[in-house]
Amino acid sequence: MTEGPPYPVGLPDSPDFPGVDFVVQTSHPPSTLATRVQSNAIVSYREQTSTLPFLFNVINGPGCYFTSFRSQSGAKVAISRQELSRAWVIGLNAMRFYGRLLYHLTQEWEQPIMHKYSPTALRIKRAAQEWTGCFKEIDWAMGILKQCENTHSIPSTWITPASYDITDLTLTSPSPIKNQELQPLNDVFIYAALHLLKLDRQGYNAECLALAESVDFKLDQMQHCYIPDIGLNLPPDLKDSENG
């Protein structure tokens, strides 16, 4: 794995992406974390030694840092904080790829083949939805989890989710992803993150990659997000800058 920059690159604006702070802190954990890892049935975490005033700690607690998560519904699976954060970056970069691809195709193809209801456009959008739905699911959950860390609210159970399709969470997500208030979570984000990691191993849709090549849209022309120390491969645009 080529060594990348020791700082985050290509991060989006935090207010629009509630998972940003969670991911950045995965790369640079607080220096005041206790060594001991504590666990319940669904999460593992480390306590944070507070440097805040006593009265604040009495009311709010010193905070914590989640290290892993375990599901309760469906197949019992687990995911580490690093894997969850890696899936977030992978999903964000996929959203950027498919968005830029659609832009290039609509700009460079004069034929009506890229009309928004054309078969080609619909196939691209369907491929994009699988990545985007999973990304939005974990981005929302990470925003809630960061609030839980700040207030030392340790979840002891996940709420049971309604039925959903992991390949199309854009339309079937059971989560109120537009609501960022602190609230009980379901465990769909765990399955969504694991699905993104699986998609990443398979790579982008072959037809979409061929279409990108046909309009001379290269992955190294796109700004990728990169976060150090969470196990990411260096993206094409950063490889070129390192070599340059």
mmCIF file of C-alpha atoms in Angstrom:
data_model
loop_
_atom_site.group_PDB
_atom_site.id
_atom_site.type_symbol
_atom_site.label_atom_id
_atom_site.label_comp_id
_atom_site.label_asym_id
_atom_site.label_seq_id
_atom_site.Cartn_x
_atom_site.Cartn_y
_atom_site.Cartn_z
ATOM 1 C CA MET A 1 0.000 0.000 0.000
ATOM 2 C CA THR A 2 1.518 3.355 -1.066
ATOM 3 C CA GLU A 3 1.888 5.782 1.810
ATOM 4 C CA GLY A 4 -0.431 8.756 1.495
ATOM 5 C CA PRO A 5 -0.495 12.198 3.101
ATOM 6 C CA PRO A 6 -0.718 12.230 6.924
ATOM 7 C CA TYR A 7 -3.809 14.447 6.840
ATOM 8 C CA PRO A 8 -7.364 14.175 5.418
ATOM 9 C CA VAL A 9 -7.822 15.149 1.774
ATOM 10 C CA GLY A 10 -11.017 15.954 -0.127
ATOM 11 C CA LEU A 11 -13.368 16.084 2.852
ATOM 12 C CA PRO A 12 -16.841 17.521 2.177
ATOM 13 C CA ASP A 13 -18.410 20.267 4.269
ATOM 14 C CA SER A 14 -19.258 18.813 7.666
ATOM 15 C CA PRO A 15 -22.824 20.229 8.024
ATOM 16 C CA ASP A 16 -23.931 18.407 4.867
ATOM 17 C CA PHE A 17 -22.252 15.139 5.888
ATOM 18 C CA PRO A 18 -22.786 14.328 9.575
ATOM 19 C CA GLY A 19 -20.300 11.436 9.481
ATOM 20 C CA VAL A 20 -17.261 13.655 8.849
ATOM 21 C CA ASP A 21 -16.326 14.260 12.494
ATOM 22 C CA PHE A 22 -16.654 10.553 13.346
ATOM 23 C CA VAL A 23 -14.355 9.562 10.469
ATOM 24 C CA VAL A 24 -11.740 12.226 11.181
ATOM 25 C CA GLN A 25 -11.596 11.178 14.827
ATOM 26 C CA THR A 26 -11.088 7.568 13.729
ATOM 27 C CA SER A 27 -7.894 8.706 12.022
ATOM 28 C CA HIS A 28 -6.830 10.830 14.999
ATOM 29 C CA PRO A 29 -8.354 9.436 18.222
ATOM 30 C CA PRO A 30 -8.419 11.618 21.345
ATOM 31 C CA SER A 31 -5.196 11.483 23.350
ATOM 32 C CA THR A 32 -7.159 11.111 26.586
ATOM 33 C CA LEU A 33 -8.634 7.653 25.936
ATOM 34 C CA ALA A 34 -8.464 5.001 28.622
ATOM 35 C CA THR A 35 -6.591 1.824 27.718
ATOM 36 C CA ARG A 36 -9.370 -0.535 28.814
ATOM 37 C CA VAL A 37 -12.010 -1.474 26.221
ATOM 38 C CA GLN A 38 -15.507 -1.948 27.643
ATOM 39 C CA SER A 39 -18.323 -3.799 25.871
ATOM 40 C CA ASN A 40 -21.992 -4.660 25.960
ATOM 41 C CA ALA A 41 -23.983 -6.825 23.548
ATOM 42 C CA ILE A 42 -23.755 -4.392 20.615
ATOM 43 C CA VAL A 43 -20.850 -1.950 21.059
ATOM 44 C CA SER A 44 -17.319 -1.784 22.404
ATOM 45 C CA TYR A 45 -15.861 1.517 23.546
ATOM 46 C CA ARG A 46 -13.154 3.272 25.510
ATOM 47 C CA GLU A 47 -13.807 5.910 28.124
ATOM 48 C CA GLN A 48 -12.419 9.370 27.580
ATOM 49 C CA THR A 49 -10.609 11.073 30.442
ATOM 50 C CA SER A 50 -12.124 14.511 30.571
ATOM 51 C CA THR A 51 -10.238 17.792 30.634
ATOM 52 C CA LEU A 52 -13.500 19.742 30.922
ATOM 53 C CA PRO A 53 -14.757 21.553 34.046
ATOM 54 C CA PHE A 54 -16.164 19.397 36.854
ATOM 55 C CA LEU A 55 -19.726 20.734 36.590
ATOM 56 C CA PHE A 56 -19.873 19.913 32.873
ATOM 57 C CA ASN A 57 -18.784 16.354 33.598
ATOM 58 C CA VAL A 58 -21.381 15.916 36.332
ATOM 59 C CA ILE A 59 -24.126 16.873 33.860
ATOM 60 C CA ASN A 60 -22.819 15.344 30.645
ATOM 61 C CA GLY A 61 -20.158 12.793 31.501
ATOM 62 C CA PRO A 62 -16.644 12.784 30.009
ATOM 63 C CA GLY A 63 -17.535 11.190 26.671
ATOM 64 C CA CYS A 64 -16.435 7.934 25.072
ATOM 65 C CA TYR A 65 -14.960 6.511 21.863
ATOM 66 C CA PHE A 66 -16.632 3.587 20.084
ATOM 67 C CA THR A 67 -14.295 0.904 18.747
ATOM 68 C CA SER A 68 -16.650 -1.700 17.240
ATOM 69 C CA PHE A 69 -20.309 -2.515 16.608
ATOM 70 C CA ARG A 70 -22.306 -5.756 16.510
ATOM 71 C CA SER A 71 -25.653 -6.410 14.849
ATOM 72 C CA GLN A 72 -28.761 -7.927 16.423
ATOM 73 C CA SER A 73 -31.110 -8.394 13.462
ATOM 74 C CA GLY A 74 -30.555 -10.911 10.682
ATOM 75 C CA ALA A 75 -27.132 -12.521 10.364
ATOM 76 C CA LYS A 76 -24.994 -11.663 13.372
ATOM 77 C CA VAL A 77 -22.053 -9.624 12.120
ATOM 78 C CA ALA A 78 -19.578 -7.151 13.558
ATOM 79 C CA ILE A 79 -17.620 -4.213 12.190
ATOM 80 C CA SER A 80 -14.734 -2.201 13.591
ATOM 81 C CA ARG A 81 -14.680 1.576 13.749
ATOM 82 C CA GLN A 82 -11.901 1.605 11.148
ATOM 83 C CA GLU A 83 -13.920 -0.575 8.757
ATOM 84 C CA LEU A 84 -16.994 1.620 9.225
ATOM 85 C CA SER A 85 -14.979 4.763 8.512
ATOM 86 C CA ARG A 86 -13.296 3.137 5.520
ATOM 87 C CA ALA A 87 -16.722 2.243 4.098
ATOM 88 C CA TRP A 88 -17.800 5.876 4.519
ATOM 89 C CA VAL A 89 -14.864 7.153 2.444
ATOM 90 C CA ILE A 90 -15.405 4.439 -0.175
ATOM 91 C CA GLY A 91 -19.088 5.353 -0.454
ATOM 92 C CA LEU A 92 -18.345 9.075 -0.718
ATOM 93 C CA ASN A 93 -15.841 8.505 -3.523
ATOM 94 C CA ALA A 94 -18.320 6.261 -5.351
ATOM 95 C CA MET A 95 -20.978 8.979 -5.151
ATOM 96 C CA ARG A 96 -18.509 11.427 -6.650
ATOM 97 C CA PHE A 97 -17.558 8.988 -9.419
ATOM 98 C CA TYR A 98 -21.110 8.255 -10.537
ATOM 99 C CA GLY A 99 -22.122 11.901 -10.233
ATOM 100 C CA ARG A 100 -19.191 13.068 -12.346
ATOM 101 C CA LEU A 101 -19.792 10.285 -14.862
ATOM 102 C CA LEU A 102 -23.381 11.388 -15.423
ATOM 103 C CA TYR A 103 -22.192 14.980 -15.768
ATOM 104 C CA HIS A 104 -19.551 14.063 -18.371
ATOM 105 C CA LEU A 105 -21.981 11.956 -20.363
ATOM 106 C CA THR A 106 -24.670 14.622 -20.477
ATOM 107 C CA GLN A 107 -22.082 17.273 -21.434
ATOM 108 C CA GLU A 108 -20.234 15.307 -24.094
ATOM 109 C CA TRP A 109 -22.882 13.168 -25.756
ATOM 110 C CA GLU A 110 -25.023 15.103 -28.209
ATOM 111 C CA GLN A 111 -27.407 12.217 -28.853
ATOM 112 C CA PRO A 112 -30.528 11.904 -26.683
ATOM 113 C CA ILE A 113 -29.121 8.642 -25.305
ATOM 114 C CA MET A 114 -28.482 10.371 -21.974
ATOM 115 C CA HIS A 115 -32.011 11.642 -21.553
ATOM 116 C CA LYS A 116 -32.781 11.052 -17.881
ATOM 117 C CA TYR A 117 -35.202 8.239 -18.756
ATOM 118 C CA SER A 118 -33.015 6.527 -21.378
ATOM 119 C CA PRO A 119 -32.012 2.903 -20.653
ATOM 120 C CA THR A 120 -28.352 3.904 -20.338
ATOM 121 C CA ALA A 121 -29.047 6.691 -17.860
ATOM 122 C CA LEU A 122 -31.340 4.481 -15.814
ATOM 123 C CA ARG A 123 -28.713 1.728 -15.603
ATOM 124 C CA ILE A 124 -26.084 4.188 -14.413
ATOM 125 C CA LYS A 125 -28.446 5.645 -11.829
ATOM 126 C CA ARG A 126 -29.372 2.172 -10.617
ATOM 127 C CA ALA A 127 -25.697 1.272 -10.194
ATOM 128 C CA ALA A 128 -25.103 4.547 -8.359
ATOM 129 C CA GLN A 129 -28.082 4.035 -6.043
ATOM 130 C CA GLU A 130 -26.613 0.866 -4.567
ATOM 131 C CA TRP A 131 -23.525 2.758 -3.394
ATOM 132 C CA THR A 132 -25.311 6.001 -2.529
ATOM 133 C CA GLY A 133 -28.028 4.380 -0.426
ATOM 134 C CA CYS A 134 -25.473 2.562 1.719
ATOM 135 C CA PHE A 135 -23.338 5.684 2.078
ATOM 136 C CA LYS A 136 -26.228 7.857 3.231
ATOM 137 C CA GLU A 137 -27.267 5.180 5.720
ATOM 138 C CA ILE A 138 -23.879 5.040 7.419
ATOM 139 C CA ASP A 139 -23.320 8.812 7.169
ATOM 140 C CA TRP A 140 -26.563 9.380 9.084
ATOM 141 C CA ALA A 141 -25.753 6.712 11.679
ATOM 142 C CA MET A 142 -22.248 8.063 12.252
ATOM 143 C CA GLY A 143 -23.661 11.497 12.993
ATOM 144 C CA ILE A 144 -25.878 9.972 15.691
ATOM 145 C CA LEU A 145 -23.016 7.837 17.021
ATOM 146 C CA LYS A 146 -20.806 10.936 17.340
ATOM 147 C CA GLN A 147 -23.511 12.591 19.427
ATOM 148 C CA CYS A 148 -23.656 9.450 21.572
ATOM 149 C CA GLU A 149 -19.902 9.690 22.111
ATOM 150 C CA ASN A 150 -20.059 13.352 23.058
ATOM 151 C CA THR A 151 -22.809 12.738 25.629
ATOM 152 C CA HIS A 152 -21.584 9.311 26.767
ATOM 153 C CA SER A 153 -24.874 7.745 25.633
ATOM 154 C CA ILE A 154 -23.962 4.080 25.215
ATOM 155 C CA PRO A 155 -26.624 2.176 23.225
ATOM 156 C CA SER A 156 -27.496 -1.205 24.722
ATOM 157 C CA THR A 157 -29.797 -2.402 21.951
ATOM 158 C CA TRP A 158 -30.682 -1.502 18.360
ATOM 159 C CA ILE A 159 -34.293 -0.856 17.425
ATOM 160 C CA THR A 160 -35.718 -3.464 15.061
ATOM 161 C CA PRO A 161 -35.686 -2.093 11.492
ATOM 162 C CA ALA A 162 -38.547 -2.437 9.043
ATOM 163 C CA SER A 163 -37.847 -4.507 5.941
ATOM 164 C CA TYR A 164 -35.369 -3.043 3.454
ATOM 165 C CA ASP A 165 -33.293 -3.893 0.382
ATOM 166 C CA ILE A 166 -29.568 -3.482 1.047
ATOM 167 C CA THR A 167 -28.969 -2.972 -2.697
ATOM 168 C CA ASP A 168 -31.390 -0.034 -2.835
ATOM 169 C CA LEU A 169 -31.470 1.787 0.504
ATOM 170 C CA THR A 170 -32.111 5.001 -1.423
ATOM 171 C CA LEU A 171 -35.731 3.868 -1.718
ATOM 172 C CA THR A 172 -36.090 1.291 1.070
ATOM 173 C CA SER A 173 -34.108 2.610 4.056
ATOM 174 C CA PRO A 174 -36.089 2.228 7.303
ATOM 175 C CA SER A 175 -34.074 5.036 8.930
ATOM 176 C CA PRO A 176 -35.096 8.720 9.312
ATOM 177 C CA ILE A 177 -31.863 9.843 7.656
ATOM 178 C CA LYS A 178 -32.961 13.473 7.328
ATOM 179 C CA ASN A 179 -33.301 13.736 11.109
ATOM 180 C CA GLN A 180 -29.989 14.300 12.894
ATOM 181 C CA GLU A 181 -31.434 14.577 16.401
ATOM 182 C CA LEU A 182 -30.028 12.151 18.959
ATOM 183 C CA GLN A 183 -32.262 9.088 18.752
ATOM 184 C CA PRO A 184 -32.235 5.273 18.976
ATOM 185 C CA LEU A 185 -30.473 3.579 16.067
ATOM 186 C CA ASN A 186 -31.155 0.401 14.143
ATOM 187 C CA ASP A 187 -28.290 -1.786 12.926
ATOM 188 C CA VAL A 188 -28.819 -1.296 9.179
ATOM 189 C CA PHE A 189 -25.696 0.889 9.050
ATOM 190 C CA ILE A 190 -23.560 -2.139 9.945
ATOM 191 C CA TYR A 191 -24.900 -4.171 7.021
ATOM 192 C CA ALA A 192 -24.672 -1.114 4.735
ATOM 193 C CA ALA A 193 -21.007 -0.589 5.594
ATOM 194 C CA LEU A 194 -20.149 -4.248 5.053
ATOM 195 C CA HIS A 195 -21.989 -4.122 1.721
ATOM 196 C CA LEU A 196 -19.931 -1.097 0.638
ATOM 197 C CA LEU A 197 -16.723 -2.916 1.523
ATOM 198 C CA LYS A 198 -17.918 -5.840 -0.602
ATOM 199 C CA LEU A 199 -18.782 -3.535 -3.525
ATOM 200 C CA ASP A 200 -15.347 -1.941 -3.251
ATOM 201 C CA ARG A 201 -13.672 -5.334 -3.595
ATOM 202 C CA GLN A 202 -15.744 -5.964 -6.743
ATOM 203 C CA GLY A 203 -15.047 -2.517 -8.219
ATOM 204 C CA TYR A 204 -17.288 -0.072 -10.057
ATOM 205 C CA ASN A 205 -19.891 -1.263 -12.556
ATOM 206 C CA ALA A 206 -18.101 -2.464 -15.728
ATOM 207 C CA GLU A 207 -20.503 -0.698 -18.102
ATOM 208 C CA CYS A 208 -20.004 2.558 -16.210
ATOM 209 C CA LEU A 209 -16.221 2.254 -16.389
ATOM 210 C CA ALA A 210 -16.451 1.618 -20.145
ATOM 211 C CA LEU A 211 -18.699 4.657 -20.567
ATOM 212 C CA ALA A 212 -16.249 6.753 -18.555
ATOM 213 C CA GLU A 213 -13.450 5.685 -20.894
ATOM 214 C CA SER A 214 -15.584 6.494 -23.948
ATOM 215 C CA VAL A 215 -15.856 10.148 -22.888
ATOM 216 C CA ASP A 216 -12.252 10.312 -21.603
ATOM 217 C CA PHE A 217 -13.301 10.660 -17.962
ATOM 218 C CA LYS A 218 -10.480 9.201 -15.893
ATOM 219 C CA LEU A 219 -10.566 8.417 -12.194
ATOM 220 C CA ASP A 220 -7.405 10.433 -11.616
ATOM 221 C CA GLN A 221 -9.284 13.540 -12.849
ATOM 222 C CA MET A 222 -11.724 13.310 -9.942
ATOM 223 C CA GLN A 223 -11.048 14.597 -6.449
ATOM 224 C CA HIS A 224 -11.120 11.649 -4.075
ATOM 225 C CA CYS A 225 -11.513 11.757 -0.337
ATOM 226 C CA TYR A 226 -8.641 10.182 1.567
ATOM 227 C CA ILE A 227 -8.260 9.708 5.322
ATOM 228 C CA PRO A 228 -4.951 8.413 6.714
ATOM 229 C CA ASP A 229 -4.559 5.502 9.120
ATOM 230 C CA ILE A 230 -7.849 3.709 8.433
ATOM 231 C CA GLY A 231 -6.562 1.184 5.887
ATOM 232 C CA LEU A 232 -7.419 2.969 2.635
ATOM 233 C CA ASN A 233 -5.567 2.489 -0.631
ATOM 234 C CA LEU A 234 -4.200 5.686 -2.108
ATOM 235 C CA PRO A 235 -6.648 6.978 -4.781
ATOM 236 C CA PRO A 236 -5.502 7.649 -8.383
ATOM 237 C CA ASP A 237 -5.376 11.440 -8.156
ATOM 238 C CA LEU A 238 -3.177 11.323 -5.051
ATOM 239 C CA LYS A 239 -0.911 8.663 -6.570
ATOM 240 C CA ASP A 240 -0.232 11.022 -9.464
ATOM 241 C CA SER A 241 0.537 13.935 -7.138
ATOM 242 C CA GLU A 242 2.890 11.728 -5.090
ATOM 243 C CA ASN A 243 4.692 10.611 -8.257
ATOM 244 C CA GLY A 244 4.796 14.149 -9.594
#
